[in-house]
GROMACS .gro file of C-alpha atoms in nm:
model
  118
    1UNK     CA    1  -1.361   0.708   2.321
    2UNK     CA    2  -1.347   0.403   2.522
    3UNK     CA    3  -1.296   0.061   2.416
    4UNK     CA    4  -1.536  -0.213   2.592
    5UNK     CA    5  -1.310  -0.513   2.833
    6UNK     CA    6  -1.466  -0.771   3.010
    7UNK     CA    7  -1.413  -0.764   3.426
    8UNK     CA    8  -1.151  -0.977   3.599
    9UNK     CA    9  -1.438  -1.194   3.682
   10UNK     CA   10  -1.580  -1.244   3.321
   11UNK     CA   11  -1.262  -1.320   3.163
   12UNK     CA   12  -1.312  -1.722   3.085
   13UNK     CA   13  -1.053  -1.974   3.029
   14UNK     CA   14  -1.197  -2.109   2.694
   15UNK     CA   15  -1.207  -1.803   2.576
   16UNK     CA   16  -0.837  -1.692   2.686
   17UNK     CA   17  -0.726  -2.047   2.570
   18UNK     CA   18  -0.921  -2.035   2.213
   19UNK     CA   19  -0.773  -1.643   2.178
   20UNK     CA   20  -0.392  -1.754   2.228
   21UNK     CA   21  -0.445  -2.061   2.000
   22UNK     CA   22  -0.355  -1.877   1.719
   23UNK     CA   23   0.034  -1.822   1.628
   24UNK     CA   24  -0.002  -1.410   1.558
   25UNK     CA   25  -0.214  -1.339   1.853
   26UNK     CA   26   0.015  -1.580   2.095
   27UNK     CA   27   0.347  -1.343   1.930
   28UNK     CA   28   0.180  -1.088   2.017
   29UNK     CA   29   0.112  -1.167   2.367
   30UNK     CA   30   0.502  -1.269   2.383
   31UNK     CA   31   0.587  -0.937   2.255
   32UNK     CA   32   0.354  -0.764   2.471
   33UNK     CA   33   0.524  -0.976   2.803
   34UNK     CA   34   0.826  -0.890   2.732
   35UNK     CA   35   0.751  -0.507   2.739
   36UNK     CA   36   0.572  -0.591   3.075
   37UNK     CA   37   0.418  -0.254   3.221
   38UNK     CA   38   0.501  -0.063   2.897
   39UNK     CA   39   0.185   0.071   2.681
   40UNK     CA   40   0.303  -0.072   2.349
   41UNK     CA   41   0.147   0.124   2.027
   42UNK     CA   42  -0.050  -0.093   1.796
   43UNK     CA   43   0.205  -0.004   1.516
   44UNK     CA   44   0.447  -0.234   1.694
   45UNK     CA   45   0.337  -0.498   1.569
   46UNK     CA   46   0.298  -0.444   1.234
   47UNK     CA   47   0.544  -0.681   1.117
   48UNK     CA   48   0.277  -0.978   1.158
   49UNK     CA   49   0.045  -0.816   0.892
   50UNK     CA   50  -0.160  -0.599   0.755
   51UNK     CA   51  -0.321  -0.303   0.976
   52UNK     CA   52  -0.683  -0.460   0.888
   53UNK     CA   53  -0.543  -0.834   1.057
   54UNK     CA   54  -0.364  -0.680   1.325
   55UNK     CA   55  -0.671  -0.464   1.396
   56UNK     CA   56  -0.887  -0.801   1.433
   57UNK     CA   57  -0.653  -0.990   1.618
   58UNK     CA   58  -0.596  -0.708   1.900
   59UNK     CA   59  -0.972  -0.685   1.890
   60UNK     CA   60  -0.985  -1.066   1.989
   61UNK     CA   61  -0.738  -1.031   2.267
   62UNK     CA   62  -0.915  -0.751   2.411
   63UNK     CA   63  -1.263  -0.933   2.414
   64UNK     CA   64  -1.153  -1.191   2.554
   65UNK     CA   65  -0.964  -1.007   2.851
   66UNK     CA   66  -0.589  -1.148   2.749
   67UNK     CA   67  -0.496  -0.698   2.711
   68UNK     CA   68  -0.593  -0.354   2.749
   69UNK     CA   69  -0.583  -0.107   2.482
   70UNK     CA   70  -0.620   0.234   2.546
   71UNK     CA   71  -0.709   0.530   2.300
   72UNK     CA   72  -0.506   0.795   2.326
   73UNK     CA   73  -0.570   1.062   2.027
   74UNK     CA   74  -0.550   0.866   1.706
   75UNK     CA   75  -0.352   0.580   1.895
   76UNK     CA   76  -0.403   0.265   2.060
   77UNK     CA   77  -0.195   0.136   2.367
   78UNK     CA   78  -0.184  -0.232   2.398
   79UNK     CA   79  -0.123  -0.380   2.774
   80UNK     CA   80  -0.137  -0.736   2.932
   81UNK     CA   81  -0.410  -0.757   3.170
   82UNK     CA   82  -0.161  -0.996   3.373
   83UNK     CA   83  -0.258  -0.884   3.744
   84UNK     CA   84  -0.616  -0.997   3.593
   85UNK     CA   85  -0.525  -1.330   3.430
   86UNK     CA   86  -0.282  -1.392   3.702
   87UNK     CA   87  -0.579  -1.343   3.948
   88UNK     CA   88  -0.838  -1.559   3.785
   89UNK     CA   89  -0.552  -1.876   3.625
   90UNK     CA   90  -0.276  -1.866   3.872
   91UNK     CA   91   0.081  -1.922   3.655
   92UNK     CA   92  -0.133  -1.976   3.334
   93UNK     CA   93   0.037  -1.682   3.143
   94UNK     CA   94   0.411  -1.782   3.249
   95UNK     CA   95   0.337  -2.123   3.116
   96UNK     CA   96   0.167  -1.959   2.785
   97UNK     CA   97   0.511  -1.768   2.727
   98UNK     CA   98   0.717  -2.002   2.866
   99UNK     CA   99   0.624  -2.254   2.613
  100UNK     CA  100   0.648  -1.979   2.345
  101UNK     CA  101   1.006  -1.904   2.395
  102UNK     CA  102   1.224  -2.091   2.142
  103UNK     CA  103   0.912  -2.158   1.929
  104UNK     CA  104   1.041  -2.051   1.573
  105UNK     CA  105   0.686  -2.125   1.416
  106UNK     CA  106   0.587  -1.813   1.565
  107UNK     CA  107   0.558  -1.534   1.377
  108UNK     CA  108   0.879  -1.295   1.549
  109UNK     CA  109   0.759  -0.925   1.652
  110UNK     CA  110   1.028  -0.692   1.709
  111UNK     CA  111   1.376  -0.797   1.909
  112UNK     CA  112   1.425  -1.220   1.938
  113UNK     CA  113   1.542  -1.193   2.289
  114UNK     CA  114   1.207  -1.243   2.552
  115UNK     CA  115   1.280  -1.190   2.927
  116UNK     CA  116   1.059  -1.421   3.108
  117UNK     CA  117   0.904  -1.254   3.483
  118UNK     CA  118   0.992  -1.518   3.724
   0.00000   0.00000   0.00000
Protein backbone atom coordinates (compact mmCIF):
# COMPACT_ATOMS: atom_id res chain seq x y z
CA UNK A 1 0.00 0.00 0.00
CA UNK A 2 1.05 3.38 -0.90
CA UNK A 3 0.15 6.54 0.61
CA UNK A 4 -0.71 9.54 -1.98
CA UNK A 5 2.10 12.98 -1.64
CA UNK A 6 1.88 15.83 -3.65
CA UNK A 7 5.17 16.58 -6.13
CA UNK A 8 7.89 19.04 -5.18
CA UNK A 9 6.14 21.28 -7.54
CA UNK A 10 2.54 21.06 -6.02
CA UNK A 11 3.54 21.55 -2.56
CA UNK A 12 2.04 25.32 -1.89
CA UNK A 13 3.07 27.74 0.67
CA UNK A 14 -0.49 28.38 2.10
CA UNK A 15 -0.92 25.15 2.46
CA UNK A 16 2.59 24.33 4.22
CA UNK A 17 2.02 27.62 6.25
CA UNK A 18 -1.82 26.77 7.28
CA UNK A 19 -0.45 22.88 8.10
CA UNK A 20 2.39 24.13 10.62
CA UNK A 21 -0.05 26.69 12.19
CA UNK A 22 -1.11 24.35 14.53
CA UNK A 23 1.05 23.71 17.89
CA UNK A 24 0.92 19.52 17.60
CA UNK A 25 1.63 19.36 13.96
CA UNK A 26 4.56 22.23 14.25
CA UNK A 27 6.06 19.64 17.46
CA UNK A 28 5.90 17.29 15.36
CA UNK A 29 7.76 18.73 12.57
CA UNK A 30 10.44 19.82 15.38
CA UNK A 31 10.63 16.33 16.45
CA UNK A 32 10.78 15.02 13.09
CA UNK A 33 13.97 17.77 12.29
CA UNK A 34 15.71 16.84 14.84
CA UNK A 35 15.82 13.08 13.78
CA UNK A 36 16.80 14.53 10.30
CA UNK A 37 17.26 11.48 7.77
CA UNK A 38 15.85 9.00 10.35
CA UNK A 39 12.33 7.21 9.40
CA UNK A 40 10.62 7.99 12.70
CA UNK A 41 7.57 5.41 13.55
CA UNK A 42 4.25 7.06 13.99
CA UNK A 43 4.20 5.69 17.63
CA UNK A 44 6.78 8.32 18.43
CA UNK A 45 4.74 10.65 18.82
CA UNK A 46 2.20 9.46 20.77
CA UNK A 47 2.73 11.60 23.63
CA UNK A 48 0.72 14.55 21.81
CA UNK A 49 -2.52 12.41 21.76
CA UNK A 50 -4.59 9.98 20.96
CA UNK A 51 -3.71 7.48 17.93
CA UNK A 52 -7.09 8.79 16.14
CA UNK A 53 -5.49 12.81 16.44
CA UNK A 54 -2.13 11.84 15.70
CA UNK A 55 -3.45 9.81 12.73
CA UNK A 56 -5.20 13.16 11.36
CA UNK A 57 -2.56 15.41 11.99
CA UNK A 58 0.25 13.20 10.12
CA UNK A 59 -2.41 12.89 7.46
CA UNK A 60 -2.38 16.82 7.16
CA UNK A 61 1.34 17.06 6.98
CA UNK A 62 1.54 14.56 4.38
CA UNK A 63 -1.14 16.29 2.09
CA UNK A 64 0.22 19.12 2.24
CA UNK A 65 3.90 17.92 1.33
CA UNK A 66 5.59 19.16 4.89
CA UNK A 67 6.64 14.70 5.27
CA UNK A 68 6.75 11.38 3.88
CA UNK A 69 5.32 8.44 5.48
CA UNK A 70 6.02 5.21 4.35
CA UNK A 71 4.13 1.81 5.04
CA UNK A 72 6.12 -0.70 5.98
CA UNK A 73 3.98 -3.91 7.25
CA UNK A 74 1.58 -2.61 9.83
CA UNK A 75 3.85 0.60 10.31
CA UNK A 76 4.18 4.00 9.21
CA UNK A 77 7.58 5.89 8.75
CA UNK A 78 7.32 9.57 9.07
CA UNK A 79 10.16 11.76 7.12
CA UNK A 80 10.64 15.56 6.37
CA UNK A 81 10.37 16.17 2.81
CA UNK A 82 13.17 18.96 3.49
CA UNK A 83 15.27 18.56 0.12
CA UNK A 84 11.55 19.32 -1.28
CA UNK A 85 10.53 22.28 0.91
CA UNK A 86 14.04 23.46 0.87
CA UNK A 87 13.77 23.41 -3.02
CA UNK A 88 10.50 25.17 -3.49
CA UNK A 89 10.89 28.02 0.05
CA UNK A 90 14.56 28.44 0.33
CA UNK A 91 15.44 28.63 4.44
CA UNK A 92 11.62 28.50 5.17
CA UNK A 93 11.90 25.27 7.34
CA UNK A 94 15.11 26.52 9.42
CA UNK A 95 13.14 29.59 10.23
CA UNK A 96 9.89 27.32 11.07
CA UNK A 97 12.16 25.38 13.70
CA UNK A 98 14.22 27.99 14.52
CA UNK A 99 11.41 29.95 15.89
CA UNK A 100 10.12 26.74 17.56
CA UNK A 101 13.07 26.15 19.69
CA UNK A 102 12.54 27.53 23.23
CA UNK A 103 8.77 27.73 22.53
CA UNK A 104 7.33 26.01 25.77
CA UNK A 105 3.65 26.37 24.39
CA UNK A 106 4.47 23.59 22.27
CA UNK A 107 3.37 20.48 23.01
CA UNK A 108 7.17 18.52 23.84
CA UNK A 109 7.62 15.07 21.81
CA UNK A 110 10.24 12.94 23.06
CA UNK A 111 13.91 14.42 24.31
CA UNK A 112 13.82 18.63 24.99
CA UNK A 113 17.14 19.07 23.38
CA UNK A 114 16.57 20.01 19.24
CA UNK A 115 19.79 20.24 17.13
CA UNK A 116 19.17 22.82 14.59
CA UNK A 117 20.97 21.88 10.69
CA UNK A 118 22.88 24.96 10.00
Amino acid sequence: MTLPHPTADQISLPNVLAVLGDPTRLAIVRYLASKEGVPLNCSQFLDLGSKTNLSYHLAKLREAGVTRAEVVGTSRLITLRRDDLDARFPGLLDSVIAATVNDTALPAVGAPEIEIRA
